[in-house]
Coordinates of C-alpha atoms and ligand atoms in Angstrom, one line a residue:
M1 CA -15.7 -10.4 8.2
M2 CA -17.3 -12.5 10.6
I3 CA -14.7 -13.8 13.6
D4 CA -15.6 -16.1 15.8
R5 CA -14.1 -14.7 18.8
D6 CA -15.5 -17.1 21.2
G7 CA -13.8 -20.3 19.0
I8 CA -10.9 -18.1 19.2
A9 CA -10.6 -17.6 22.8
L10 CA -13.0 -17.5 26.1
P11 CA -14.3 -14.1 27.1
G12 CA -12.1 -13.2 30.5
T13 CA -8.4 -14.5 28.9
P14 CA -5.6 -12.3 28.6
E15 CA -6.2 -13.8 24.6
R16 CA -10.0 -12.1 24.1
Q17 CA -8.8 -8.7 25.2
L18 CA -6.0 -9.5 23.0
L19 CA -8.7 -10.3 19.9
D20 CA -11.3 -7.5 21.3
E21 CA -8.1 -5.1 20.6
L22 CA -8.0 -5.8 17.3
R23 CA -9.5 -4.1 14.7
P24 CA -11.9 -6.2 12.1
D25 CA -11.4 -3.7 9.6
R26 CA -7.6 -3.9 9.3
M27 CA -7.2 -8.3 9.6
P28 CA -5.1 -9.0 7.0
R29 CA -6.5 -10.4 4.4
H30 CA -2.9 -12.9 3.8
V31 CA -0.5 -14.0 6.9
A32 CA 2.4 -15.5 5.8
I33 CA 4.9 -17.1 7.8
I34 CA 8.6 -18.5 8.0
M35 CA 8.0 -21.3 10.3
D36 CA 11.8 -21.6 12.5
G37 CA 12.7 -23.0 15.3
N38 CA 11.2 -26.7 15.9
G39 CA 15.6 -27.9 15.7
R40 CA 16.4 -25.6 18.9
W41 CA 13.0 -26.2 20.5
A42 CA 13.8 -29.6 20.9
K43 CA 17.1 -29.3 21.7
A44 CA 15.8 -26.9 24.2
R45 CA 14.5 -30.6 26.0
N46 CA 16.8 -33.1 25.2
L47 CA 14.4 -34.4 22.5
S48 CA 15.2 -34.8 18.2
R49 CA 14.5 -32.3 15.7
I50 CA 12.3 -34.9 14.5
Q51 CA 10.1 -34.6 17.2
G52 CA 10.7 -30.8 17.5
H53 CA 9.0 -31.3 13.5
R54 CA 5.9 -32.6 15.3
A55 CA 5.7 -29.7 17.1
G56 CA 5.7 -27.6 15.2
A57 CA 3.5 -29.6 13.2
Q58 CA 1.0 -29.1 16.0
A59 CA 1.6 -25.2 16.4
V60 CA 0.7 -25.6 12.4
R61 CA -2.8 -27.0 13.4
T62 CA -3.6 -23.9 16.0
T63 CA -1.9 -21.6 13.7
L64 CA -4.6 -22.7 10.2
E65 CA -8.2 -23.2 12.9
T66 CA -7.1 -20.0 14.2
V67 CA -6.8 -17.6 11.1
S68 CA -9.9 -19.7 9.7
R69 CA -11.8 -18.5 12.3
L70 CA -10.5 -14.9 12.1
D71 CA -11.7 -15.2 9.1
I72 CA -8.4 -14.4 7.2
E73 CA -9.0 -14.7 2.9
A74 CA -5.0 -16.8 3.3
I75 CA -2.4 -18.4 4.4
T76 CA 1.6 -20.1 3.1
L77 CA 3.1 -21.1 5.4
Y78 CA 6.7 -22.0 4.4
A79 CA 6.9 -26.4 5.4
F80 CA 11.1 -26.8 2.8
S81 CA 13.0 -25.1 0.9
T82 CA 14.6 -26.2 -1.9
E83 CA 18.1 -25.6 0.7
N84 CA 16.6 -28.4 2.7
W85 CA 17.3 -31.0 1.1
K86 CA 20.8 -30.4 2.9
R87 CA 20.1 -31.6 5.9
P88 CA 20.3 -35.5 6.4
K89 CA 18.1 -37.9 4.9
L90 CA 16.1 -38.7 8.1
E91 CA 14.5 -35.6 8.7
I92 CA 13.9 -35.2 5.3
R93 CA 11.7 -38.9 5.2
A94 CA 10.7 -37.2 8.6
L95 CA 9.4 -34.6 7.6
W96 CA 7.6 -35.9 4.7
G97 CA 6.3 -38.5 6.5
L98 CA 5.0 -36.3 9.5
L99 CA 2.7 -33.6 5.8
K100 CA 1.5 -37.1 5.1
E101 CA 0.6 -37.3 8.3
F102 CA -0.8 -33.5 8.2
I103 CA -2.6 -34.3 6.0
D104 CA -4.3 -37.3 7.0
S105 CA -5.1 -36.2 10.3
Q106 CA -6.5 -33.1 9.5
L107 CA -8.4 -33.3 6.3
D108 CA -11.8 -33.3 7.7
T109 CA -11.3 -30.4 10.1
F110 CA -9.5 -28.7 7.1
K111 CA -13.4 -29.6 4.7
K112 CA -15.1 -28.7 8.0
N113 CA -13.1 -25.4 8.9
N114 CA -13.4 -24.8 4.8
L115 CA -10.6 -25.1 4.4
R116 CA -9.2 -24.9 1.1
F117 CA -5.9 -26.8 0.8
G118 CA -3.0 -25.9 -1.8
T119 CA 0.8 -26.4 -2.5
I120 CA 3.6 -23.5 -4.1
G121 CA 6.7 -24.7 -5.1
D122 CA 8.4 -27.5 -7.4
L123 CA 5.9 -30.7 -7.2
E124 CA 8.3 -32.2 -8.8
R125 CA 11.5 -33.5 -6.9
L126 CA 8.7 -34.2 -4.9
D127 CA 8.5 -39.4 -3.9
P128 CA 5.3 -39.6 -6.5
S129 CA 3.5 -41.5 -2.6
V130 CA 3.4 -37.2 -1.7
R131 CA 2.5 -35.4 -4.5
K132 CA -0.7 -38.8 -4.1
Y133 CA -1.4 -36.8 -1.0
L134 CA -1.0 -33.1 -1.5
D135 CA -3.1 -33.9 -4.6
R136 CA -5.6 -35.7 -2.2
A137 CA -6.0 -32.4 0.0
R138 CA -7.0 -30.6 -2.9
Q139 CA -9.1 -32.0 -5.2
A140 CA -11.1 -32.9 -1.4
T141 CA -10.9 -29.7 -0.7
R142 CA -11.6 -27.8 -3.8
D143 CA -15.3 -26.6 -3.3
C144 CA -14.5 -25.1 0.3
T145 CA -14.2 -21.3 -0.3
G146 CA -12.9 -20.1 3.3
T147 CA -9.4 -19.8 3.6
L148 CA -7.0 -20.4 1.9
V149 CA -4.4 -22.1 3.4
K150 CA -0.8 -22.8 0.4
I151 CA 1.7 -24.7 1.8
A152 CA 5.2 -24.2 0.6
L153 CA 7.0 -27.1 -0.4
N154 CA 10.4 -27.8 -2.2
Y155 CA 10.0 -23.8 -2.7
S156 CA 12.5 -21.3 -3.6
G157 CA 11.8 -17.7 -4.5
R158 CA 15.0 -17.6 -6.6
H159 CA 14.0 -20.3 -8.2
E160 CA 10.2 -19.4 -8.9
L161 CA 11.6 -15.9 -10.6
S162 CA 13.8 -18.2 -12.9
R163 CA 10.8 -20.1 -13.9
V164 CA 8.5 -17.0 -15.4
L165 CA 11.7 -15.8 -17.1
R166 CA 12.7 -19.2 -18.7
E167 CA 8.5 -19.6 -19.6
A168 CA 8.3 -14.9 -20.5
V169 CA 11.6 -16.2 -22.8
A170 CA 10.3 -19.3 -24.3
N171 CA 6.2 -17.5 -25.3
A172 CA 8.5 -14.7 -26.3
G173 CA 10.4 -16.9 -28.8
Q174 CA 7.3 -18.9 -30.0
G175 CA 6.4 -15.7 -31.1
R176 CA 3.6 -15.9 -28.2
L177 CA 4.2 -13.4 -26.8
K178 CA 5.6 -9.4 -27.3
P179 CA 8.4 -8.3 -24.8
D180 CA 6.2 -5.7 -23.0
E181 CA 4.1 -7.7 -22.4
I182 CA 5.9 -8.3 -19.9
D183 CA 4.6 -6.2 -16.8
E184 CA 4.6 -7.1 -13.1
D185 CA 1.2 -8.0 -13.9
W186 CA 2.5 -11.1 -16.6
I187 CA 5.0 -11.8 -14.2
N188 CA 2.4 -11.6 -11.1
R189 CA -0.2 -14.0 -12.7
H190 CA 2.5 -16.4 -13.5
L191 CA 4.5 -16.9 -10.3
D192 CA 2.9 -19.9 -8.2
T193 CA 0.6 -17.1 -6.4
A194 CA -1.3 -16.2 -9.0
G195 CA -4.6 -15.2 -7.7
T196 CA -3.5 -14.7 -4.7
P197 CA -2.7 -10.6 -3.0
D198 CA 0.5 -10.2 -2.4
P199 CA 1.3 -11.3 2.1
D200 CA 0.2 -9.0 4.2
L201 CA 2.0 -9.8 6.4
L202 CA 5.2 -11.9 6.9
I203 CA 6.3 -13.8 10.5
R204 CA 9.7 -15.8 10.8
T205 CA 9.9 -17.6 14.9
S206 CA 12.7 -18.0 15.9
G207 CA 14.8 -14.8 16.3
E208 CA 16.1 -15.5 13.2
Q209 CA 15.8 -12.4 10.5
R210 CA 16.1 -13.8 7.3
V211 CA 13.9 -14.3 4.5
S212 CA 15.5 -17.6 3.2
N213 CA 14.6 -17.3 -0.5
F214 CA 10.6 -17.2 0.2
L215 CA 8.1 -15.1 -1.7
L216 CA 10.8 -12.9 -2.7
W217 CA 8.9 -10.7 -5.0
Q218 CA 5.4 -11.4 -3.4
I219 CA 6.8 -9.2 -0.1
A220 CA 7.6 -5.9 -1.6
Y221 CA 5.4 -3.8 0.8
S222 CA 5.1 -7.2 3.6
E223 CA 5.0 -5.3 7.4
I224 CA 7.3 -8.4 8.5
Y225 CA 7.5 -9.0 12.1
F226 CA 10.4 -11.5 14.2
T227 CA 9.7 -13.0 16.8
E228 CA 11.8 -14.8 19.6
V229 CA 9.7 -17.2 19.9
L230 CA 10.3 -20.6 18.3
W231 CA 8.0 -22.1 15.4
P232 CA 6.9 -25.2 18.4
D233 CA 5.8 -22.3 21.3
F234 CA 4.5 -19.9 18.7
G235 CA 0.1 -20.5 19.5
V236 CA -2.8 -18.4 19.4
T237 CA -1.6 -15.8 22.2
E238 CA 1.4 -15.3 19.4
L239 CA -0.3 -14.7 16.2
L240 CA -3.1 -12.4 17.5
E241 CA -0.3 -10.4 19.0
A242 CA 1.6 -10.7 15.3
I243 CA -1.9 -9.1 14.1
Q244 CA -2.4 -6.4 16.4
S245 CA 1.5 -5.1 15.6
Y246 CA 1.0 -5.6 11.9
Q247 CA -2.3 -3.4 12.9
Q248 CA -0.6 -0.4 14.5
R249 CA 2.8 -0.4 11.3
N250 CA 1.5 3.0 9.0
R251 CA 1.6 1.0 4.8
R252 CA 2.7 4.0 3.1
F253 CA 4.0 2.0 0.2
G254 CA 6.1 4.6 -1.3
G255 CA 3.4 7.0 0.0
L256 CA 2.9 9.5 2.4
D257 CA 0.2 9.8 5.7
P258 CA -2.7 11.6 5.0
E259 CA -2.0 14.2 7.8
N260 CA 1.2 14.6 6.2
L261 CA -0.6 15.2 2.8
T262 CA -1.6 19.1 3.0
G263 CA 0.8 21.6 2.2
T264 CA 2.4 19.7 -0.3
E265 CA 0.6 21.8 -3.0
P266 CA 2.8 24.0 -4.4
H267 CA 0.9 27.4 -4.0
G268 CA -2.4 28.0 -5.2
G269 CA -1.6 24.7 -7.4
T270 CA -3.4 21.9 -6.7
S271 CA -0.7 18.8 -7.2
V272 CA -1.3 16.4 -10.2
Ligands
IPE1 C1 11.9 -24.7 10.6 O1 13.1 -25.5 12.3 C2 11.4 -26.4 9.7 C3 11.9 -27.1 9.0 C4 13.0 -25.6 8.2 C5 11.5 -27.1 8.0 P1 14.1 -25.9 11.8 O2 14.1 -27.3 11.7 O3 14.7 -25.4 10.4 O4 14.4 -25.8 13.5 P2 16.6 -24.9 13.8 O5 16.1 -23.5 12.3 O6 17.1 -26.3 13.3 O7 15.5 -24.6 15.3
IPE2 C1 13.5 -21.6 5.5 O1 14.0 -21.9 7.7 C2 13.2 -22.3 5.9 C3 11.8 -22.5 6.4 C4 11.4 -22.2 7.6 C5 10.8 -23.9 4.8 P1 15.4 -22.6 8.1 O2 16.2 -23.2 9.2 O3 15.4 -23.7 6.7 O4 16.4 -20.9 7.0 P2 17.7 -20.8 7.1 O5 18.9 -22.1 7.1 O6 18.3 -20.5 8.8 O7 17.7 -19.6 6.5
MG3 MG1 15.6 -23.3 10.8

């Protein structure tokens, strides 16, 4: 792991102090973020919701730059849920427009920072012009070996799991898959996130403490970090604070801490 410390924060600044306190051997491999609060950020400033989303796009740039300098393996950003189609047409149109703008303006930076672009979610429903941008970004960065950046678009965890279930049933019906072969590993390999480790850290901004249909299967053992900060205000400091909180957690995965393991063995025997 090669952290570009000076690129993230200059020596002597509070952010640098935070950064220096982080343990490089305990960095999350995969960070997932529910980027919420653009609308409230705009409302507080008497701006339109769309201006809030524009400010949110800037926070995405900062976050991606930081995760790439932290040498984090993967980041998944929830940008548009299947439920977000319920919003006014004008807002929806603006969101897809901003995504195109984002790709246009960031593709060179992606390449320069060695970021590999990808998506999760059902792209079928998206406008063909949007899909073209996504293809372009994917193609242009396919050989990048740094942080994998996955944007969740028209994504829903239940939708994803239903699709996997349909695939399993179809394969089984055609005799290509035995029911016994449908195990956690098979499911993992058929999710949109196949090949990416489960998120170690899930962040949600804006004070809402819910998952809103994001990565339902994959967050089984993620550490969850809620912050009141609205997404457009989520900067370097906020990301480093989230990682610091993650590093202070004790991940037990249902087991016990090493210090609690001694003394639990049955008399004279070795535990299995
Ligand atoms: C998150 O901000 C961005 C998207 C869901 C696209 P919101 O637009 O949900 O902002 P709030 O929750 O209304 O403040
Ligand atoms: C979750 O935010 C979806 C994204 C961030 C894309 P929402 O604002 O849509 O979630 P709810 O409606 O508050 O649960
Ligand atoms: Mg919201």
